[in-house]
Coordinates of C-alpha atoms in Angstrom, one line a residue:
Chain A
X1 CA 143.1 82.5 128.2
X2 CA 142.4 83.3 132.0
X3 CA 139.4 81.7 133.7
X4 CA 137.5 84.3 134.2
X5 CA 137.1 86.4 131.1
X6 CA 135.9 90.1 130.2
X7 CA 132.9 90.2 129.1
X8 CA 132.0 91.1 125.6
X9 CA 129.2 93.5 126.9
X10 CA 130.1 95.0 130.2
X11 CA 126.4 97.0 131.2
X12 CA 127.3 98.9 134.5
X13 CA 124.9 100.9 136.8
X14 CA 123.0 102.1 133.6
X15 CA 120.0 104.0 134.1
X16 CA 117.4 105.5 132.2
X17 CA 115.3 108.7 132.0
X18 CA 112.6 109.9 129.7
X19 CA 111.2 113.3 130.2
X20 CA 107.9 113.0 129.7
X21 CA 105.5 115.7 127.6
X22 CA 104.3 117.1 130.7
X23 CA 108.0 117.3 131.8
X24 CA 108.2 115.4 135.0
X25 CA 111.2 112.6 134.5
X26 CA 110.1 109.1 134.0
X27 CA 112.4 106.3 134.9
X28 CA 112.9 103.2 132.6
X29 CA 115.3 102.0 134.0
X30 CA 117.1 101.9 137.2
X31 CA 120.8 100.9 138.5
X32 CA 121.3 97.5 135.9
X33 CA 124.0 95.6 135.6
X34 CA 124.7 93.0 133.5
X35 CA 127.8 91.4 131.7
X36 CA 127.4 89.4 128.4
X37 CA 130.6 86.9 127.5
X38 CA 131.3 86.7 123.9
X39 CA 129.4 83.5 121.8
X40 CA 127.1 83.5 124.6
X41 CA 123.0 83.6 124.2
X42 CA 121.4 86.0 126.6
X43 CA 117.9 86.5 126.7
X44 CA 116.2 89.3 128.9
X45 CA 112.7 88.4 130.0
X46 CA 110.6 90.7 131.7
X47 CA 107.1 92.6 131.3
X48 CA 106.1 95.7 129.0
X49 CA 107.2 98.3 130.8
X50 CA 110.6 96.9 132.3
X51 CA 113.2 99.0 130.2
X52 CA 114.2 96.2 128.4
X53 CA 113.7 97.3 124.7
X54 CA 115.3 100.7 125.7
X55 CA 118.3 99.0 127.7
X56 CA 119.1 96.7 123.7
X57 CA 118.4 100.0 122.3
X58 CA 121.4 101.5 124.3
X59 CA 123.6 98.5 123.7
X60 CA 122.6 99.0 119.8
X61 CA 124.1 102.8 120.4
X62 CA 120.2 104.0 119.6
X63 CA 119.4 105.5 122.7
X64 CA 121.9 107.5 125.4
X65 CA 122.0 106.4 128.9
X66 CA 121.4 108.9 132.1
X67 CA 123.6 107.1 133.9
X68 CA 126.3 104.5 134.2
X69 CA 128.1 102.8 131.5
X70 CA 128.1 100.1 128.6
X71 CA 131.2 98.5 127.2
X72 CA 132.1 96.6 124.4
X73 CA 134.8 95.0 124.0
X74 CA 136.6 97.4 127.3
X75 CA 135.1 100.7 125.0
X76 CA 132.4 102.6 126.0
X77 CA 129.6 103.3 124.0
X78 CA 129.1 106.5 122.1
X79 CA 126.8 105.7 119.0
X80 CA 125.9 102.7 116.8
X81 CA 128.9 100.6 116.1
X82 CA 129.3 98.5 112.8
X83 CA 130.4 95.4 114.7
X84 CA 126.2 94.9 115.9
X85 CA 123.6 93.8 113.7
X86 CA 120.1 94.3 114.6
X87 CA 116.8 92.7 114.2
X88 CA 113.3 94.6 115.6
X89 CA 110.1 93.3 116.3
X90 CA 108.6 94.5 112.8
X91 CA 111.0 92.8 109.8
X92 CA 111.6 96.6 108.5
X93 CA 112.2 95.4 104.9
X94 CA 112.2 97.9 102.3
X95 CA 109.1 97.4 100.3
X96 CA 111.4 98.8 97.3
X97 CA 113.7 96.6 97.2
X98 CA 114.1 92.4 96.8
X99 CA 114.6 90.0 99.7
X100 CA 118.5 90.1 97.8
X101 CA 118.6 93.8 97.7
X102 CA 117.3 94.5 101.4
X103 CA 119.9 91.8 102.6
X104 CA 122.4 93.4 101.2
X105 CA 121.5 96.9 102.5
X106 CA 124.7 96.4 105.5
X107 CA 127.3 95.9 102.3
X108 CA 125.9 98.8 100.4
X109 CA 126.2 101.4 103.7
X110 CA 129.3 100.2 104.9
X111 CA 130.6 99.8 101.0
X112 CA 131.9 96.1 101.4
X113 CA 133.2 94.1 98.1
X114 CA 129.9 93.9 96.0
X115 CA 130.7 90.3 94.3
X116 CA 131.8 88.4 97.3
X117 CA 128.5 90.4 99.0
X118 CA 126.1 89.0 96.7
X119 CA 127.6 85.4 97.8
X120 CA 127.5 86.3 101.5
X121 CA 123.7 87.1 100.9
X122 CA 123.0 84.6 99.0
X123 CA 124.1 81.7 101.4
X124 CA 122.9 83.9 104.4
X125 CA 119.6 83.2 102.6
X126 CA 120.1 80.2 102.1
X127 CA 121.1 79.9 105.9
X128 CA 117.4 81.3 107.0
X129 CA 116.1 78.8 104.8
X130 CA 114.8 81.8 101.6
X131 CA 116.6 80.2 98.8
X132 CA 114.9 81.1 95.7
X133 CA 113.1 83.7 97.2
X134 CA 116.3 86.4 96.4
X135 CA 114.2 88.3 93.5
X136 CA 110.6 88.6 95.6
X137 CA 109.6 91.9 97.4
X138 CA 108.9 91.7 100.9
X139 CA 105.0 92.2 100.0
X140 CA 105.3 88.7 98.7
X141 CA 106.3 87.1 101.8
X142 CA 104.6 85.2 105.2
X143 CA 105.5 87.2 108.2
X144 CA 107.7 84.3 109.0
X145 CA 109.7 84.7 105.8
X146 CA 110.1 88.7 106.4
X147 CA 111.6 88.2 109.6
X148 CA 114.2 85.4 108.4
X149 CA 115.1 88.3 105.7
X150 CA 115.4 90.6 108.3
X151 CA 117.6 88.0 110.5
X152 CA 119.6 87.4 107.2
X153 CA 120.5 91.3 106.7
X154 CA 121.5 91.3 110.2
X155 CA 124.2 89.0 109.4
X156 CA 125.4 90.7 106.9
X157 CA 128.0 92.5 107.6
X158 CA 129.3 89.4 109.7
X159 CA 128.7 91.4 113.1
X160 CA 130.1 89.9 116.7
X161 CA 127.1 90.5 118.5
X162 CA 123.4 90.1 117.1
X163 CA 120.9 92.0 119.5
X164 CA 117.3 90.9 118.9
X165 CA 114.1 93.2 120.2
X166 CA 111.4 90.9 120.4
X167 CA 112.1 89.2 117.0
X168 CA 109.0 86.9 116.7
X169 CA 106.5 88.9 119.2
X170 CA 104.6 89.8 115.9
X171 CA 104.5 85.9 115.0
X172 CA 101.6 83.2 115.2
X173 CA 102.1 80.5 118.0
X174 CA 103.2 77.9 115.4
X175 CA 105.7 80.1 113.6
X176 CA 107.3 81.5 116.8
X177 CA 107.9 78.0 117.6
X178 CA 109.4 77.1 114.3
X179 CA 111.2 80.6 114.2
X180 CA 112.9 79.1 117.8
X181 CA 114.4 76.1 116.5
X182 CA 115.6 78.1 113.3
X183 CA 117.4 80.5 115.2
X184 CA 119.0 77.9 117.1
X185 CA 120.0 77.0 114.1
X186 CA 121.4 79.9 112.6
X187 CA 123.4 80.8 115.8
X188 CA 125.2 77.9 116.1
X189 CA 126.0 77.9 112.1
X190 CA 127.4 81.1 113.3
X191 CA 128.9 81.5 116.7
X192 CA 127.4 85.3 117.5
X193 CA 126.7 86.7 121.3
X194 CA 123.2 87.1 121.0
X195 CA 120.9 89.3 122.9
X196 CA 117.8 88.7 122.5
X197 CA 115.0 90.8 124.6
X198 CA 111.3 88.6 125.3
X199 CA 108.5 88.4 127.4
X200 CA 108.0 84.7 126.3
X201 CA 109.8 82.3 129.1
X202 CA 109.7 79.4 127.1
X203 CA 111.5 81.2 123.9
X204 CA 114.0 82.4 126.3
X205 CA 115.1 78.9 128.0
X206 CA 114.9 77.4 124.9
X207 CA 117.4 79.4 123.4
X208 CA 119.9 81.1 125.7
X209 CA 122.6 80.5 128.2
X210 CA 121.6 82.9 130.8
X211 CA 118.1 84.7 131.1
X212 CA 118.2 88.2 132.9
X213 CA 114.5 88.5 134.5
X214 CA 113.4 92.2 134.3
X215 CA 111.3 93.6 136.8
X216 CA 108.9 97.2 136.2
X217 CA 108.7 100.2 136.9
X218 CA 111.6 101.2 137.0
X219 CA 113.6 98.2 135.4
X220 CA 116.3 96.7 137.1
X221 CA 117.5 92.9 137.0
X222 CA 115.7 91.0 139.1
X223 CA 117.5 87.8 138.7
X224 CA 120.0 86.3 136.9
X225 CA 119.7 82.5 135.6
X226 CA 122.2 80.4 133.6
X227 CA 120.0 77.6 131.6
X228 CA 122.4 74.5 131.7
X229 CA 120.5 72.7 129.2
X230 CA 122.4 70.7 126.8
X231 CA 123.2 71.6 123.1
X232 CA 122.0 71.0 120.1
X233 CA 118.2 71.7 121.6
X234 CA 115.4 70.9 120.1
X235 CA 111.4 70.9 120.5
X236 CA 111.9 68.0 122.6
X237 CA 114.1 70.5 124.7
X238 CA 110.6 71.6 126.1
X239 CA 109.8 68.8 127.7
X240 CA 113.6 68.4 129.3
X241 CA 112.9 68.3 133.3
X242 CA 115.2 70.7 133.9
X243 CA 113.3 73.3 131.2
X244 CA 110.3 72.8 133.1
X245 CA 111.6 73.3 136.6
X246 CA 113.1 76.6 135.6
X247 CA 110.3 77.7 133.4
X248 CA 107.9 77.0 136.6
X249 CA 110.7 79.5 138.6
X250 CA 110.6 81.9 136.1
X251 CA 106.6 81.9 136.1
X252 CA 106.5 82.5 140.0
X253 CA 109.3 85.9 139.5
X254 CA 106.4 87.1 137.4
X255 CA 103.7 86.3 139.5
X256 CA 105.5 87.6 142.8
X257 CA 105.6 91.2 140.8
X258 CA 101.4 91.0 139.8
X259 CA 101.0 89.9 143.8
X260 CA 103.0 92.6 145.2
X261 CA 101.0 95.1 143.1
X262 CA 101.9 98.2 141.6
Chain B
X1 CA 90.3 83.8 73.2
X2 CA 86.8 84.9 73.1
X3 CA 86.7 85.3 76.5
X4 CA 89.6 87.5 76.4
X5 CA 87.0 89.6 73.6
X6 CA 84.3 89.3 76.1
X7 CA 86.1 90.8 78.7
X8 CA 87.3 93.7 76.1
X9 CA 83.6 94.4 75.8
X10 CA 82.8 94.4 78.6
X11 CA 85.6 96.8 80.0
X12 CA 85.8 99.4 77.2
X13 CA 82.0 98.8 75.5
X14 CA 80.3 100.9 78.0
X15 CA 83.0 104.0 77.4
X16 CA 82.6 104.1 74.1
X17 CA 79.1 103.2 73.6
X18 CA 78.3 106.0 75.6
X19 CA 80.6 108.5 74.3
X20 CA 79.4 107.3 70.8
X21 CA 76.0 108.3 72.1
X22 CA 77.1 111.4 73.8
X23 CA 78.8 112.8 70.2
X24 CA 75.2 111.9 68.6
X25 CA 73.2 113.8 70.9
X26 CA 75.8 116.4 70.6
X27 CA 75.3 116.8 66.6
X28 CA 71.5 116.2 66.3
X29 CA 70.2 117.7 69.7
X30 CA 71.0 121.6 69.6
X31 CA 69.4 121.7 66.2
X32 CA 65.9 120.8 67.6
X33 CA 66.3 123.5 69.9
X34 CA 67.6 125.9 67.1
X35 CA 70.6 126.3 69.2
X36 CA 72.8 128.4 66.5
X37 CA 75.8 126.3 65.1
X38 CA 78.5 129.0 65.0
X39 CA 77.9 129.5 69.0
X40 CA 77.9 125.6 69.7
X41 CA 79.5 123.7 66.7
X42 CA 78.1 119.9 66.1
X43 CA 81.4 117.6 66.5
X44 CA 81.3 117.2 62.6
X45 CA 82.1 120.9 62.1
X46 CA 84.6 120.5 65.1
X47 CA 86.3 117.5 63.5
X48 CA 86.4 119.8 59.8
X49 CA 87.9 122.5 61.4
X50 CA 90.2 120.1 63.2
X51 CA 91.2 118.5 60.0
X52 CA 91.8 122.5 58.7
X53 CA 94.3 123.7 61.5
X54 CA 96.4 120.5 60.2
X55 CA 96.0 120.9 56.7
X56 CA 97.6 124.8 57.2
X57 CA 100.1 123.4 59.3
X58 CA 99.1 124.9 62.7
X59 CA 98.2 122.1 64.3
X60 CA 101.5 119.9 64.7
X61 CA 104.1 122.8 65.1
X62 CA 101.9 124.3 67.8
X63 CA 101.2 121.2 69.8
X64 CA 104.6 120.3 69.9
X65 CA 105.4 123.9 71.3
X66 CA 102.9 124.3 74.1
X67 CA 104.2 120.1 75.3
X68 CA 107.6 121.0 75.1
X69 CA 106.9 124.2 77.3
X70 CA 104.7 122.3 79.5
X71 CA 106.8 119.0 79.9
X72 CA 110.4 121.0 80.5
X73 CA 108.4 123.5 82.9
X74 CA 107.3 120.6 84.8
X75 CA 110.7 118.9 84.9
X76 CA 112.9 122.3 85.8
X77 CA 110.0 123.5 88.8
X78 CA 109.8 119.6 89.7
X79 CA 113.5 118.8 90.3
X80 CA 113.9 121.9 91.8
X81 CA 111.1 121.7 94.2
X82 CA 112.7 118.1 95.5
X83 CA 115.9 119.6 95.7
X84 CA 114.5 122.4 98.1
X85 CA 112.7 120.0 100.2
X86 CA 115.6 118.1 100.4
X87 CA 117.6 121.2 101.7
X88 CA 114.7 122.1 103.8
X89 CA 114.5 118.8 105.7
X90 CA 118.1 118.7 106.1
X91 CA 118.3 121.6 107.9
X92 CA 116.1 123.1 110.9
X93 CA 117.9 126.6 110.5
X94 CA 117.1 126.7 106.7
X95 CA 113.5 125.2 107.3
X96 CA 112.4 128.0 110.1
X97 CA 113.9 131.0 107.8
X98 CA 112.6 129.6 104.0
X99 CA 109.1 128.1 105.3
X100 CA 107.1 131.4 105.7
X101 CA 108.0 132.3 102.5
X102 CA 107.2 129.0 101.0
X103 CA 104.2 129.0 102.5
X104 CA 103.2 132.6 101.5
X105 CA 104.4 131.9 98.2
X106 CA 102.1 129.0 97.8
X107 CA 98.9 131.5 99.2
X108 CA 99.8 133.7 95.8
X109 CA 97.9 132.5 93.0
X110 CA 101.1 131.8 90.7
X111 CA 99.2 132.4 87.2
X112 CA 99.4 136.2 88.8
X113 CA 103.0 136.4 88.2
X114 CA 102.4 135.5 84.1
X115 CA 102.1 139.3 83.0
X116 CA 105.7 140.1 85.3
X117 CA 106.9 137.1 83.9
X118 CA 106.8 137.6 80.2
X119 CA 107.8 141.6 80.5
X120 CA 111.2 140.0 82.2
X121 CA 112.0 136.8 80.0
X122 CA 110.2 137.9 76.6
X123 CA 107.3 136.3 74.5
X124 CA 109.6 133.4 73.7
X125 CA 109.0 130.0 74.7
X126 CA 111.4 130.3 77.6
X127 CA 108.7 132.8 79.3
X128 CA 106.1 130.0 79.3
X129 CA 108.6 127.4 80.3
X130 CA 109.4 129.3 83.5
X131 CA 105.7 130.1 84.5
X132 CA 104.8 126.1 83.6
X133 CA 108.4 125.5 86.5
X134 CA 106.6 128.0 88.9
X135 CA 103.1 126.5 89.1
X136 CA 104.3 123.0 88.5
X137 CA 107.3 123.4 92.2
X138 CA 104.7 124.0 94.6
X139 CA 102.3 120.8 94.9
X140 CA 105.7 119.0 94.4
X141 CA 107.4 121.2 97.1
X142 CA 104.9 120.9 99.7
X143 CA 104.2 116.8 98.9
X144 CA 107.9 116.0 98.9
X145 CA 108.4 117.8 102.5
X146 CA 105.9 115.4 103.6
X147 CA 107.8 112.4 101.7
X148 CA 110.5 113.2 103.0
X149 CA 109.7 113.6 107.0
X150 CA 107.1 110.8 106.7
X151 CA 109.8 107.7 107.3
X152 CA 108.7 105.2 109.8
X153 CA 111.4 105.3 112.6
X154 CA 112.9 102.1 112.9
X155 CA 113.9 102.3 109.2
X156 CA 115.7 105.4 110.4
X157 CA 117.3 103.3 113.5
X158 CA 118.5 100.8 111.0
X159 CA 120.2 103.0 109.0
X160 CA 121.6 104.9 111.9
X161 CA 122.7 100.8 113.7
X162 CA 124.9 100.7 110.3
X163 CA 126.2 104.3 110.9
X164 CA 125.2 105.3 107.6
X165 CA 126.1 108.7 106.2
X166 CA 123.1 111.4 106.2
X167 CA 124.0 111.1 102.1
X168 CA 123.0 106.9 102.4
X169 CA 119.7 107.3 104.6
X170 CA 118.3 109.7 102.1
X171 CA 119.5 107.8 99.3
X172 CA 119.0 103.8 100.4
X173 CA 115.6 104.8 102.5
X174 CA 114.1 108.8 102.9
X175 CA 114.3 109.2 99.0
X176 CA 112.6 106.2 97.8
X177 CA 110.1 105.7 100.5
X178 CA 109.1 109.6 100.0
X179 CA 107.8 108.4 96.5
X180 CA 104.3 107.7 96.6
X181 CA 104.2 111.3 98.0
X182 CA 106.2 112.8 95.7
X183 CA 104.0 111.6 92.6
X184 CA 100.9 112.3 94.2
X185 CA 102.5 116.1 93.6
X186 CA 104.2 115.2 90.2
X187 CA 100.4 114.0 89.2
X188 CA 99.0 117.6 90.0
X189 CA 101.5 119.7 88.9
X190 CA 101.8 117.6 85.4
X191 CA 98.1 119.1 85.1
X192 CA 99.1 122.5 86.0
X193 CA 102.3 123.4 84.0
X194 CA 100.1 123.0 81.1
X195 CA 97.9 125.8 82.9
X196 CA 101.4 127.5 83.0
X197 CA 102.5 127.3 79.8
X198 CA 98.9 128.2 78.5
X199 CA 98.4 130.9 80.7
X200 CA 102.3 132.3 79.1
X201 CA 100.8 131.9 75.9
X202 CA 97.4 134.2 76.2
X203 CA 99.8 136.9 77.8
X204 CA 101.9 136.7 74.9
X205 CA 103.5 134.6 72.5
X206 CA 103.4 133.8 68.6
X207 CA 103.3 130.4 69.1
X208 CA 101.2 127.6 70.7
X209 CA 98.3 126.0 70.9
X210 CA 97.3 129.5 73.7
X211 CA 98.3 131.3 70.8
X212 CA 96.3 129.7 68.1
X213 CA 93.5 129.8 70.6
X214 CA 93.3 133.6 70.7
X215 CA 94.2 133.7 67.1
X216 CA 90.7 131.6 66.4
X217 CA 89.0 133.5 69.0
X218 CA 89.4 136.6 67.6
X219 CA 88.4 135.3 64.3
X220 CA 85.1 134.3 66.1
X221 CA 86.1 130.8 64.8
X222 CA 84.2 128.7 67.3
X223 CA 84.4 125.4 66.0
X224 CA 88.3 126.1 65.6
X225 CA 88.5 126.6 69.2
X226 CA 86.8 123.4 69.6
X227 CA 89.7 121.9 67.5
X228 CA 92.0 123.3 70.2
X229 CA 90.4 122.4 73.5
X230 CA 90.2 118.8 71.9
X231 CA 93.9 118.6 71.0
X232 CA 94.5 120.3 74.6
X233 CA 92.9 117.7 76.1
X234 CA 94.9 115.1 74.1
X235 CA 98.0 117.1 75.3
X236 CA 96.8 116.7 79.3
X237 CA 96.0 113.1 78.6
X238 CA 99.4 112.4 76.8
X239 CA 101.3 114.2 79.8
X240 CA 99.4 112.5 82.5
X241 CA 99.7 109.0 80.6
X242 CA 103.6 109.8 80.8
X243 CA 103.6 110.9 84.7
X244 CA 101.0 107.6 85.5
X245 CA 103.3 105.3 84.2
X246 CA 106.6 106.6 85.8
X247 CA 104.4 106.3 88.8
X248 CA 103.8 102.6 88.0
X249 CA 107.0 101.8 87.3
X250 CA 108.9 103.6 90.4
X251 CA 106.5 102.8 93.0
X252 CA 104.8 99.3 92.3
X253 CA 105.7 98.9 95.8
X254 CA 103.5 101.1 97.5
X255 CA 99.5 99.3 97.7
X256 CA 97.4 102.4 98.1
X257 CA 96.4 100.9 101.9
X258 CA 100.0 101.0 102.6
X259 CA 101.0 104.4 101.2
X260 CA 100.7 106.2 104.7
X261 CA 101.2 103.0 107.3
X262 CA 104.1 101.3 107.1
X263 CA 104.7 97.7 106.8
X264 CA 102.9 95.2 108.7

């Protein structure tokens, strides 16, 4: 154990480039770096528009980047690994299948043991808090309840890292909230690195260790802030001094970008 | 309980009230008009010369003939037409050379090919089996293509996160969510392999209910070929009946709002 550790995700220099339909290149993102120790909860904050959806996407081995390099664990990324699991904005539950079945989607593709996979999923659902929901369809649930499935499948496979892509966005006020405090939860029931990609500033010091503000157009890390807010947190985390005084810092990052135009 | 009886009457009383009424009008109108009987037969001659055709035996035998043409038609040009649109999907190479012809093919008005058809394979049933395949592939062709490129990407993306095999993302998501399309063709091609297999039948064939058709037609027994179009329609209705609830039962997931969109 050396004091200074390698990161679990080592994000060097990475840019981005679309080519766009009229074939001009448009850059996402520009020059970011960003390192990610294992167990740790990063959340990247920024605007639509900063790149950072497509910078998850090419941790998730989704997307290819135009330049630079992403580690994991010292290797480079070349495709989707098995060791990530992945939760988008929508739930993407398979309308076919029940909350059990969709959960267990991971075992089924990567052909894990099917009777100690049915107990996996059922205490992952249990976990999320969807105990005797196992035989519903997705059709049958609160948008709320779809993403904890979602969250649950992501688990699955019992992955190191969890990378999130705006996981509540499609959420009401008062279940995002709720949502928060579950997933503080379920991450420390489960010790993941978790990154987890926001444009809300309060989600993000509620729940992480370090927030990476994005800036637009291209996207590049604007600034780099480690939350030292105690653990276990809680709603009353919100009103912590400290959570207020950073969330008031974060506010003015964003505002600096509106002022200084486009 | 007599709720339950009102609701009864209140779904199925109009239906047959008015087809009772229809069937009346049907007997007793024509005659005002002198409308001749032997051109348009009152549904009580229709139902005597029904009851005939069973009584010499024609009617069972030749009804199970033109369903089992129809039905194994429809299976053999229905699992083939998914297995091509599999293959076409899979591969852009195979999709740019087969798709012109496909799409030619489907221009051709396939009851054309009936005459070719029964010179090559014969006046057996296996002639009207492979006309009932050839009508039936197309609309199933052509609606499982779409199933099977209609997937909403991040469904895609989650199959790719897990690195699942080409084999696993058809088989755990591009297969099952192609469903809804796929039985919107099944439901028009269940209609059309009966076309098929009747079509085989008029061509030529010495058995069936296209057979007994011509039979009675050149007898100039009119009210016999009523017998037949009503046991036809029974036939459609039997083999729809069988493709609707197949459709229930596989895709009780898919609200008809939701069948193009996907979740949310």
């Amino acid at each position: 154990m050396t004091a200074v550790a390698r990161p679990l995700i080592d994000i060097r220099d990475v840019r981005k480039q679309f080519r766009s339909r009229s074939g001009t290149f448009l850059e996402a993102l520009s020059d970011t770096s960003l390192a990610v120790q294992a167990k740790q909860f990063l959340c990247i904050v920024g605007p639509s528009g900063c790149g950072k959806s497509t910078l998850l996407r090419m941790i998730a081995g989704l997307e290819t980047v135009s330049g630079g390099t992403i580690e994991i664990d010292g290797v480079p990324i070349l495709g989707p690994r098995r060791d990530i699991g992945l939760v988008f904005q929508s739930p993407v539950l398979l309308p076919w299948r029940t909350v059990l079945k969709n959960v267990l989607v991971p075992a089924e593709v990567l052909k894990l043991n099917s009777t100690s996979s049915q107990k996996r999923a059922h205490d992952l659902l249990k976990l999320v808090g969807l105990d005797g929901f196992a035989d519903r369809y997705p059709d049958e649930l609160s948008g709320g309840m779809k993403q904890r499935a979602a969250i649950a499948r992501a688990l699955m496979h019992d992955p190191d890292i969890l990378l999130m892509d705006e996981p509540f966005g499609a959420l009401d006020a008062l279940t995002r909230e709720a949502m928060n405090l579950e997933l503080l939860r379920i991450w420390q029931a489960s010790t993941k690195t978790v990154v987890l990609v926001t444009h809300s500033i309060e989600e993000a010091l509620l729940l992480s260790d370090r927030v990476a503000v994005f800036a637009p157009r291209p996207g590049f890390v604007r600034e780099l802030i480690d939350v030292p807010i105690a653990r276990p947190r809680s709603a009353a985390t919100r009103s912590d001094p400290v959570f207020i005084r950073l969330a008031e810092k974060l506010r003015s990052y964003f505002e600096a970008d509106k002022d200084a135009g486009k | 309980m007599k709720t339950r009886v009102a609701a009864m009457l209140e779904r199925y009383g109009p239906p047959i009230l008015g087809g009772i009424v229809m069937l009346l009008v049907w007997e007793f109108v024509p005659a005002i008009f002198n409308v001749s009987k032997l051109l348009l037969p009152p549904p009580s001659s229709i139902a005597q010369s029904l009851w005939l055709i069973y009584d010499r035996g024609l009617l069972v035998e030749n009804f199970l003939v033109t369903l089992a043409e129809a039905l194994l038609g429809f299976t053999i040009g229905s699992v083939t037409a998914i297995f091509f649109a599999f293959i076409v999907t899979r591969s852009l190479i195979i999709e740019r050379t087969l798709m012109p012809y496909l799409v030619g093919l489907q221009a051709l008005p396939k009851v054309a090919l009936a005459p070719l058809i029964v010179v090559w394979v014969g006046i057996g049933i296996e002639s009207k089996i492979l006309i009932a395949a050839i009508i039936s592939f197309f609309p199933v062709l052509i609606n499982a293509i779409v199933g099977f490129s209609t997937v909403e990407a991040e469904k895609i993306d989650l199959m790719r996160s897990l690195v699942a095999s080409r084999w696993q993302q058809f088989r755990i998501v591009i297969f099952p969510n192609s469903l809804p399309f796929i039985f919107a063709g099944l439901n028009v091609a269940i209609v059309l392999s009966i076309t098929g297999a009747l079509v085989g039948e008029f061509i030529g064939a010495d058995r069936g209910l296209g057979n007994l058709l011509l039979q009675l037609n050149f007898n100039m027994d009119i009210s016999g070929m009523f017998a037949v179009l009503t046991v036809l329609a029974l036939l459609g209705i039997v083999l729809y009946a069988l493709v609707r609830f197949l459709h229930v039962r596989f895709v009780f997931w898919a609200k008809p709002d939701n069948l193009r969109s996907g979740p949310n």
